[in-house]
PDB file of C-alpha atoms in Angstrom:
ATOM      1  CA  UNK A   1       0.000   0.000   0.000  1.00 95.00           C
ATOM      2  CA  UNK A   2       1.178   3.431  -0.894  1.00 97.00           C
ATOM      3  CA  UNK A   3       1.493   6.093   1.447  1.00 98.00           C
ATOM      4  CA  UNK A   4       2.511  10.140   0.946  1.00 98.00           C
ATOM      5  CA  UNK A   5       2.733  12.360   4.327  1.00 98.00           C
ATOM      6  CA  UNK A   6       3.385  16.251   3.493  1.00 98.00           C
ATOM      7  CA  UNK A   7       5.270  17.714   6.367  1.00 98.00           C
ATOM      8  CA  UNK A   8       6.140  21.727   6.908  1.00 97.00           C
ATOM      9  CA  UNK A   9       5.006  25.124   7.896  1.00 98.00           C
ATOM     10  CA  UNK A  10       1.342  26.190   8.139  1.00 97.00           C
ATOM     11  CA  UNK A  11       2.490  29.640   8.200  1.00 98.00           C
ATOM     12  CA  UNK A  12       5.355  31.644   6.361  1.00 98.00           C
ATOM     13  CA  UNK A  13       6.274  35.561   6.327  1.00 98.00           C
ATOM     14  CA  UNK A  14       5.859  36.882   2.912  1.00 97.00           C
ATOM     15  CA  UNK A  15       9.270  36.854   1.222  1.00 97.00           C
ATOM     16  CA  UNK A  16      10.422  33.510   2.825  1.00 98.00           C
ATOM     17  CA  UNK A  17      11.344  30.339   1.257  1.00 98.00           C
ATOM     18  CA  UNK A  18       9.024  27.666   1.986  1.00 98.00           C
ATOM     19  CA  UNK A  19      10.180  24.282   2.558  1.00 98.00           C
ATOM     20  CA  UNK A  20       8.338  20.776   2.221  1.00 98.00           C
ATOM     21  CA  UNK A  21       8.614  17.669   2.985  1.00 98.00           C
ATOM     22  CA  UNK A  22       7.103  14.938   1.275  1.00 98.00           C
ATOM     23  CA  UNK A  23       7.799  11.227   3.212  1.00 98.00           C
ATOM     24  CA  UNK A  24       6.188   8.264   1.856  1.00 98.00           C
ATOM     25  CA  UNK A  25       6.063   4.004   2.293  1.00 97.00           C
ATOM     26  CA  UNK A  26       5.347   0.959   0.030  1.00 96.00           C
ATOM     27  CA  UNK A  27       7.080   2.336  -3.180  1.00 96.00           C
ATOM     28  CA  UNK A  28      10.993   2.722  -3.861  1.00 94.00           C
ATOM     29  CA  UNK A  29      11.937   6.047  -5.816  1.00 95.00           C
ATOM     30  CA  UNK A  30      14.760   3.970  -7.052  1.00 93.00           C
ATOM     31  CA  UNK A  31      12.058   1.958  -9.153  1.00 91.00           C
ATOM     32  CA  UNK A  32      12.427   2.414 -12.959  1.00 91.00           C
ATOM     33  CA  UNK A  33       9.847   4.950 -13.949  1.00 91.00           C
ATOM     34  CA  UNK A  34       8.424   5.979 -10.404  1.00 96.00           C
ATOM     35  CA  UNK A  35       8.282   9.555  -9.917  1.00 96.00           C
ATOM     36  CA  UNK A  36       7.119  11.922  -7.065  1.00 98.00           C
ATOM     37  CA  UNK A  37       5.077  15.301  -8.131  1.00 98.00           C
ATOM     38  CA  UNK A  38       3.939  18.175  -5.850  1.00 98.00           C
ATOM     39  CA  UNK A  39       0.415  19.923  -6.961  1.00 98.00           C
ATOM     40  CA  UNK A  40      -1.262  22.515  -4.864  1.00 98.00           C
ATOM     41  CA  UNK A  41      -4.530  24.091  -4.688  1.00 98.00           C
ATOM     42  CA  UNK A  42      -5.615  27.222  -3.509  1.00 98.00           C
ATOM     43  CA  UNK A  43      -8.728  27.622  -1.385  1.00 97.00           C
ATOM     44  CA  UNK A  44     -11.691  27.362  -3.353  1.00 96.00           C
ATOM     45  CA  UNK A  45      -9.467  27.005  -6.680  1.00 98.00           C
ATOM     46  CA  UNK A  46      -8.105  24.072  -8.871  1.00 98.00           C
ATOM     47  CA  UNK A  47      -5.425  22.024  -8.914  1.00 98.00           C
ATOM     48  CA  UNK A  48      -2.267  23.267 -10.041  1.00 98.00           C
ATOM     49  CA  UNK A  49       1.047  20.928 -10.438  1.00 98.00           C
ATOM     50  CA  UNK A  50       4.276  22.391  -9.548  1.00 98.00           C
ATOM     51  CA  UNK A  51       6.914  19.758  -9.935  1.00 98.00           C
ATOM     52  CA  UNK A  52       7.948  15.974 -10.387  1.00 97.00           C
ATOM     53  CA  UNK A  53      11.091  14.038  -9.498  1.00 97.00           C
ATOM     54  CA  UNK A  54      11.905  10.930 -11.058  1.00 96.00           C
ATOM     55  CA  UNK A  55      13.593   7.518  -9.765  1.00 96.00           C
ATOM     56  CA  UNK A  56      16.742   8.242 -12.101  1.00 95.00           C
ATOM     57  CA  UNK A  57      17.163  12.199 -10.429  1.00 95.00           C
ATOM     58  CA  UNK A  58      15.338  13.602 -13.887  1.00 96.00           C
ATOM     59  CA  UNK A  59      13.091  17.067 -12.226  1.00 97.00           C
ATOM     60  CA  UNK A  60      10.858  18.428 -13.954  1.00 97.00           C
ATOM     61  CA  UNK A  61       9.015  21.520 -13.294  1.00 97.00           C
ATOM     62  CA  UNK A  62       5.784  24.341 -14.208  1.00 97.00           C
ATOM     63  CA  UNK A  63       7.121  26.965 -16.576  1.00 96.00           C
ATOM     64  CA  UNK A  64       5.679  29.470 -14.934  1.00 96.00           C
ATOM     65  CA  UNK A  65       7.032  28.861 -11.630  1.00 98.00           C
ATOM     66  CA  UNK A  66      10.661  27.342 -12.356  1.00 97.00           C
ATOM     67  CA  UNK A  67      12.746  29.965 -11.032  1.00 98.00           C
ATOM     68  CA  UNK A  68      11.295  29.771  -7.355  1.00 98.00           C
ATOM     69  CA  UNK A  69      11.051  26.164  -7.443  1.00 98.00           C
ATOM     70  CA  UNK A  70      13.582  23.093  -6.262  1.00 98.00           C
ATOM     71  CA  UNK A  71      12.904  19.528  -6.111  1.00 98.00           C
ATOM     72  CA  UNK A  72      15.220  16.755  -4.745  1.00 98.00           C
ATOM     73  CA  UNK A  73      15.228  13.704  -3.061  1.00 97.00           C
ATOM     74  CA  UNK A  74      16.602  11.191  -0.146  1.00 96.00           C
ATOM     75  CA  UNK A  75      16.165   7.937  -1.586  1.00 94.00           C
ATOM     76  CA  UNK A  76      17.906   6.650   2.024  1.00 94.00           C
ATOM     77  CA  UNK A  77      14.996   8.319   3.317  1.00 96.00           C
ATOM     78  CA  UNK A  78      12.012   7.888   1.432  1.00 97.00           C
ATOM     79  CA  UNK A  79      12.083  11.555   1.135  1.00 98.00           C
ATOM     80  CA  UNK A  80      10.964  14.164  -1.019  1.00 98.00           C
ATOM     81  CA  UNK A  81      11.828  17.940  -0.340  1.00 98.00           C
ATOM     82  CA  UNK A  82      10.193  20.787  -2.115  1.00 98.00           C
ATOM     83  CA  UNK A  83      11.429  24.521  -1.685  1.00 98.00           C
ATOM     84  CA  UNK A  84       9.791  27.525  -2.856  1.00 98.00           C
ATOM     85  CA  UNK A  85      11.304  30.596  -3.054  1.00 98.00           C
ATOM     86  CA  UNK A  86       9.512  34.198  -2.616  1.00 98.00           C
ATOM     87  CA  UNK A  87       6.828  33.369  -1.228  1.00 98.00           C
ATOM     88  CA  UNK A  88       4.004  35.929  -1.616  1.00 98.00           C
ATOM     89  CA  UNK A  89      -0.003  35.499   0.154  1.00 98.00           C
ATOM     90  CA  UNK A  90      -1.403  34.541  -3.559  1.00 98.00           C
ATOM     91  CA  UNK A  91       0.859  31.213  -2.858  1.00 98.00           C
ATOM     92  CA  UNK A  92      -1.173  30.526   0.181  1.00 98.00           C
ATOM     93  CA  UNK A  93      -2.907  26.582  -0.841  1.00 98.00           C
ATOM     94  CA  UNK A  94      -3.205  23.043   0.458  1.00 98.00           C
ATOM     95  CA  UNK A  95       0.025  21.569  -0.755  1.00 98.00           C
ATOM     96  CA  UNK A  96       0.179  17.918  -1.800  1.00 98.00           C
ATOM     97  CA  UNK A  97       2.707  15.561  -2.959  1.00 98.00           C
ATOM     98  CA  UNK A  98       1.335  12.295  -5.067  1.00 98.00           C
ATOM     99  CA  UNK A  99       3.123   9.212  -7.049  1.00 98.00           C
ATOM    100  CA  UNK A 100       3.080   8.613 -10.206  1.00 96.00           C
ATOM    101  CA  UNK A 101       4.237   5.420 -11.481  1.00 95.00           C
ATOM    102  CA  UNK A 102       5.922   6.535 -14.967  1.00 89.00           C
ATOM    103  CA  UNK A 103       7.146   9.018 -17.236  1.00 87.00           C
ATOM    104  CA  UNK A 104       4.243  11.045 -18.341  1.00 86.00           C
ATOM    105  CA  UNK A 105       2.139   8.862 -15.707  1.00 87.00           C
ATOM    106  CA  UNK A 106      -1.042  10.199 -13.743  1.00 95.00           C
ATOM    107  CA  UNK A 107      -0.891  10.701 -10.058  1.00 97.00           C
ATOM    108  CA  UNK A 108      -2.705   7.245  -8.641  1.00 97.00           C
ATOM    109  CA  UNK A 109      -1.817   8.415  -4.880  1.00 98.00           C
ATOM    110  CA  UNK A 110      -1.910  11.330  -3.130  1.00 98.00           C
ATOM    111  CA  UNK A 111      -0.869  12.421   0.533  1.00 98.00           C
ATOM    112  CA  UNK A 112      -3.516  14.284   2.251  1.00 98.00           C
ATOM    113  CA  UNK A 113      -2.140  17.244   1.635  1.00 98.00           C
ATOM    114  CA  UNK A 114      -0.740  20.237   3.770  1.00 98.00           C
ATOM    115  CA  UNK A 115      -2.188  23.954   4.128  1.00 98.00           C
ATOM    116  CA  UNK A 116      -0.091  27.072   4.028  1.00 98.00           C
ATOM    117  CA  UNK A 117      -0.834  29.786   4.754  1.00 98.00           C
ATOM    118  CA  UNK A 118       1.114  33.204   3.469  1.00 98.00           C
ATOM    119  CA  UNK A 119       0.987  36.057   6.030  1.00 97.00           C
ATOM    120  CA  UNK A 120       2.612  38.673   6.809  1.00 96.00           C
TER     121      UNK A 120
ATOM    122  CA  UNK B   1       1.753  24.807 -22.353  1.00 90.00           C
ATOM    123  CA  UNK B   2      -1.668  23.243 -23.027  1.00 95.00           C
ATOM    124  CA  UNK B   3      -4.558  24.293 -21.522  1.00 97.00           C
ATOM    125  CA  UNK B   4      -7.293  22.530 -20.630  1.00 98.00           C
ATOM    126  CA  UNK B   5     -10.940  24.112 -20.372  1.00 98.00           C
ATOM    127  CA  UNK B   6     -13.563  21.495 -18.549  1.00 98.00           C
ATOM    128  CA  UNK B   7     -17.770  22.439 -19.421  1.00 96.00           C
ATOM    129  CA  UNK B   8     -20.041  22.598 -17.626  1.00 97.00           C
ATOM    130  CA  UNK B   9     -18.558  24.227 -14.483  1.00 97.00           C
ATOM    131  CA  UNK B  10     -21.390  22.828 -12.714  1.00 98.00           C
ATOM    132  CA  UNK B  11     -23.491  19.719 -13.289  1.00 98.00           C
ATOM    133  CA  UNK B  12     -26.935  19.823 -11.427  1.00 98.00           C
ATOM    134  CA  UNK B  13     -28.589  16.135 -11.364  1.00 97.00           C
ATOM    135  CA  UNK B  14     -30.413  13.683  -9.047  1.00 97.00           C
ATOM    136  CA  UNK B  15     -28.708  10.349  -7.968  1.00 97.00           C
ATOM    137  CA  UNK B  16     -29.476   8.208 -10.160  1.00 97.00           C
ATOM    138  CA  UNK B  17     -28.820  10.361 -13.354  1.00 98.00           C
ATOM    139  CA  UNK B  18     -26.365  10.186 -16.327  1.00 98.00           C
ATOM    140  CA  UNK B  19     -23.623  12.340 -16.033  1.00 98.00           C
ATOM    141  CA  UNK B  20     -21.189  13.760 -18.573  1.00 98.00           C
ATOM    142  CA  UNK B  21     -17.950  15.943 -18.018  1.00 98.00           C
ATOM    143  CA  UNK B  22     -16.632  17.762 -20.992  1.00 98.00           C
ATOM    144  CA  UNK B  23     -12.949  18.317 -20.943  1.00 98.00           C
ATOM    145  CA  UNK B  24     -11.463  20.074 -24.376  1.00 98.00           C
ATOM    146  CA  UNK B  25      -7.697  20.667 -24.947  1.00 98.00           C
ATOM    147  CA  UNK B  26      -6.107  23.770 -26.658  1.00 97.00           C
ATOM    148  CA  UNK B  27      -3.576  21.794 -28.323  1.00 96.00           C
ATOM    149  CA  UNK B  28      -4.137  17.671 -29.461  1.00 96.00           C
ATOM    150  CA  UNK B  29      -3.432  15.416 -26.361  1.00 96.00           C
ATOM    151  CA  UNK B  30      -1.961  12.076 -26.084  1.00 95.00           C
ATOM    152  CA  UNK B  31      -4.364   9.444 -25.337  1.00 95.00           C
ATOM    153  CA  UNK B  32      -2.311   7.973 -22.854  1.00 95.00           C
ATOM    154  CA  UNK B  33      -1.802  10.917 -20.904  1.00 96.00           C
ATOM    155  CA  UNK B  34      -5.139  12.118 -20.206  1.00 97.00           C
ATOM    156  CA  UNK B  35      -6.672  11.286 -16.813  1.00 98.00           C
ATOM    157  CA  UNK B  36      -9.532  12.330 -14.334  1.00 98.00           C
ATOM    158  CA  UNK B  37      -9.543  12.470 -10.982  1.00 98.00           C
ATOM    159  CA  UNK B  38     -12.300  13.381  -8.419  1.00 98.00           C
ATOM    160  CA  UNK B  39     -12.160  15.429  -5.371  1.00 98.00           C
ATOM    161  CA  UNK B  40     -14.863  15.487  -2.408  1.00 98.00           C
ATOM    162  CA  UNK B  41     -14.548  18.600   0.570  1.00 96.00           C
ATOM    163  CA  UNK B  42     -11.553  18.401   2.654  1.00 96.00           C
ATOM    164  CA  UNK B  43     -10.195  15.639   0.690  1.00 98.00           C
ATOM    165  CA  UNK B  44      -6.942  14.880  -1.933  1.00 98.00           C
ATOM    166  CA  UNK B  45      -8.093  13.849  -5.127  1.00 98.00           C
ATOM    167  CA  UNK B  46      -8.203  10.254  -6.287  1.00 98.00           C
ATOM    168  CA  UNK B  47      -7.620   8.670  -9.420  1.00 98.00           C
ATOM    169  CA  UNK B  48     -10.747   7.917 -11.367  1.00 98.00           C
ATOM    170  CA  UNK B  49      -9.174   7.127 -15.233  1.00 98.00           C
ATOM    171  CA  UNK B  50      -5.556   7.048 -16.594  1.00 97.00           C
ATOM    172  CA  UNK B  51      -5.008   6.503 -20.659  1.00 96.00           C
ATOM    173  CA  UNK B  52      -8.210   8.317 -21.325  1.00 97.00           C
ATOM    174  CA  UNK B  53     -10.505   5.340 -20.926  1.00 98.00           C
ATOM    175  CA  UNK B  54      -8.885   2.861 -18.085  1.00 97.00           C
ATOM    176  CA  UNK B  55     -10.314   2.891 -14.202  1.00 98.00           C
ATOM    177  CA  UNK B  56      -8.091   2.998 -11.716  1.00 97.00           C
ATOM    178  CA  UNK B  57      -7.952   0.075  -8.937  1.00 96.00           C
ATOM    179  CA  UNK B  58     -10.865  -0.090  -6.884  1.00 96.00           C
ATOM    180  CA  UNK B  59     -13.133   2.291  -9.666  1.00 98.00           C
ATOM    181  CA  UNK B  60     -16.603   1.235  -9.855  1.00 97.00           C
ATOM    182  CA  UNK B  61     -17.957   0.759 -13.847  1.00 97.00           C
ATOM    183  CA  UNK B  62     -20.194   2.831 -13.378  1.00 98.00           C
ATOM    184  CA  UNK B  63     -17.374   5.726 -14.547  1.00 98.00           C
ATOM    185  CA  UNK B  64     -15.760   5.460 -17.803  1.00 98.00           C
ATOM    186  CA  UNK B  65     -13.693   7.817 -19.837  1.00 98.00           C
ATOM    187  CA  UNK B  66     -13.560   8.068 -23.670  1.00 98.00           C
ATOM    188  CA  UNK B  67     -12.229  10.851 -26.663  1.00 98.00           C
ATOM    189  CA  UNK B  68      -9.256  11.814 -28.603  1.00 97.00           C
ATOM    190  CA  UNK B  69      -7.242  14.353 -29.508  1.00 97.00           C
ATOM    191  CA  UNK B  70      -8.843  17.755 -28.598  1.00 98.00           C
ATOM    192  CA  UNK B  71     -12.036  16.128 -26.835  1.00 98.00           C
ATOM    193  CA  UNK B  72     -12.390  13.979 -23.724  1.00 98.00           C
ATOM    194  CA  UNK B  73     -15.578  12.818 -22.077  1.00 98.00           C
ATOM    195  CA  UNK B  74     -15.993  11.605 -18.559  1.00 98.00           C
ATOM    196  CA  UNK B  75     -19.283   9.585 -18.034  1.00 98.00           C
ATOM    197  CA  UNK B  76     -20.619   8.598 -15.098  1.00 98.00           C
ATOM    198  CA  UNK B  77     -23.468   6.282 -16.073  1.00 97.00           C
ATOM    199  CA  UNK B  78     -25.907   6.063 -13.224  1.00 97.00           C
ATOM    200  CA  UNK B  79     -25.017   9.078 -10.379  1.00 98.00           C
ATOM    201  CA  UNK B  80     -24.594   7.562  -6.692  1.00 97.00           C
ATOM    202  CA  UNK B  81     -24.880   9.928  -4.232  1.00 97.00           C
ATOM    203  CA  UNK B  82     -21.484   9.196  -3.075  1.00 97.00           C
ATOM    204  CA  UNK B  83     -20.212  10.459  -6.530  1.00 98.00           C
ATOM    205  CA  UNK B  84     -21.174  14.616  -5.833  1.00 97.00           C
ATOM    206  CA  UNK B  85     -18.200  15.908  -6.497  1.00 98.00           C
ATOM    207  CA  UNK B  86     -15.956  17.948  -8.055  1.00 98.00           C
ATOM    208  CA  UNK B  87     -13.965  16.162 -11.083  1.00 98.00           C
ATOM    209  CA  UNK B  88     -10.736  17.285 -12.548  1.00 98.00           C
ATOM    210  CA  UNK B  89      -9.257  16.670 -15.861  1.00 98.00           C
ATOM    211  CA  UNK B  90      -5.313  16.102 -16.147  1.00 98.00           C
ATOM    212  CA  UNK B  91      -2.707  15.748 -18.980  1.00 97.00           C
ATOM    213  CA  UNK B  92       1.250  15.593 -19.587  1.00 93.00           C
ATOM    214  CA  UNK B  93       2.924  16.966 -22.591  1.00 88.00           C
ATOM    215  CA  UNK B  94       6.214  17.690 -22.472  1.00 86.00           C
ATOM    216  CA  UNK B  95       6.622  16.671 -19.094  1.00 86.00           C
ATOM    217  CA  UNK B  96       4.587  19.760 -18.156  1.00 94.00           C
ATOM    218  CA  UNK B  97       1.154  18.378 -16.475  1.00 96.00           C
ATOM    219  CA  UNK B  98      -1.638  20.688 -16.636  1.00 97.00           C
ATOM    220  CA  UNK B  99      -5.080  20.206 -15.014  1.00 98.00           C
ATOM    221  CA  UNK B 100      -8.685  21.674 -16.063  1.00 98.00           C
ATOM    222  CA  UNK B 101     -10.551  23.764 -14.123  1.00 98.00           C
ATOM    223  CA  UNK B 102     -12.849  21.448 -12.162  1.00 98.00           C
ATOM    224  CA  UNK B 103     -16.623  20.556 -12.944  1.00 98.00           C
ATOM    225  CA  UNK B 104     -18.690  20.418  -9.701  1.00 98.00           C
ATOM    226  CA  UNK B 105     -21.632  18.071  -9.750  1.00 98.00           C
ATOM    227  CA  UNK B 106     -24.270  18.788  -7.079  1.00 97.00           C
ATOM    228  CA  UNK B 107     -27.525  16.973  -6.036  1.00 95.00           C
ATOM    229  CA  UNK B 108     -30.239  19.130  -8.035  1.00 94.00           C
TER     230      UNK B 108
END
């Protein structure tokens, strides 16, 4: 059984870099193909993804938000950290961090997801 | 970056009802990236259909998915009252995934 926990601030001062973790069980992110993505959704909004890592180091990230974001992972730890940069209150959302199982591949489990909140 | 525009924004129909989620692309789509997910209150989203038309473990028959290119249809055959919900269309091109707007379907 799959399992994603997202892990981090609730709250962060405008301007400040935002870190997440994402720690997960019953998949290896050494597995050909597996990848870990990070969506988010603001309050009352859709779903927007921000970025994917896969099992061979391979990131991938949103156009439009690339320069703020960073994406890495601790295979030793079943870990996957997300940092944003800048953060500003219109980044304020329910973080989440799902698995997808291959390149291109849908998201077939999610964590339950983690609110921030961007105040000054 | 293709976008992807989802109609109606809301679907108002009794349990019991056919439903059917429009979900249009602004550039052709690869088959076998488009998926839909669906997304209750205070919950993550779960995976409905991957490769356009394939359920997801544990995904009664009752959904199904279907379209090409530009157009994709979810279809939700006979509406269970556990299935009020907002559904979400998703797609990778380029290794850039995008998601649609959302389409909420309420009890009428």
């Amino acid at each position: 059984q799959i399992t994603l926990k997202e892990s981090g601030p609730t709250l962060v001062i405008p301007t400040q870099t935002l870190t997440l973790t994402c720690s997960f069980s019953g998949f290896a992110l050494t597995t050909g193909g597996v990848g870990v993505g990070w969506i988010r959704q603001p309050p009352g909004k859709a779903l927007e993804w921000l970025a994917l890592i896969y099992w061979d180091d391979d990131e991938r990230y949103s156009p439009s938000l690339r320069s703020r974001l960073t994406i890495t992972k601790d295979t030793s730890k079943n870990q996957v950290v997300l940092t944003m940069t800048n953060m500003d209150p219109v980044d304020t959302a329910t973080y989440y961090c799902a698995h997808s199982p291959g390149r291109k591949g849908p998201f077939d489990s999610w964590g339950q997801g983690t609110l921030v909140t961007v105040s000054s | 970056e293709i976008v992807l525009t989802q109609s109606p924004g809301t679907l108002s129909l009794s349990p019991g009802d056919r439903a059917t989620l429009s979900c249009r692309a602004s550039q052709t789509v690869y088959s076998e990236y488009l998926a839909w997910y669906q997304q209750k209150p205070g919950q993550a989203p779960r995976l409905l259909i991957y490769g356009t038309s394939n359920r997801a473990t544990g995904i009664p028959d009752r959904f199904s998915g279907s379209g090409s290119g530009t157009d994709f249809t979810l279809t939700i055959s006979r509406l269970d009252p556990e299935d009020f919900a907002v559904y979400y269309c998703q797609q990778c091109a380029g290794s850039v995934w995008t998601f649609g707007q959302g389409t909420k379907v309420e009890i009428k």
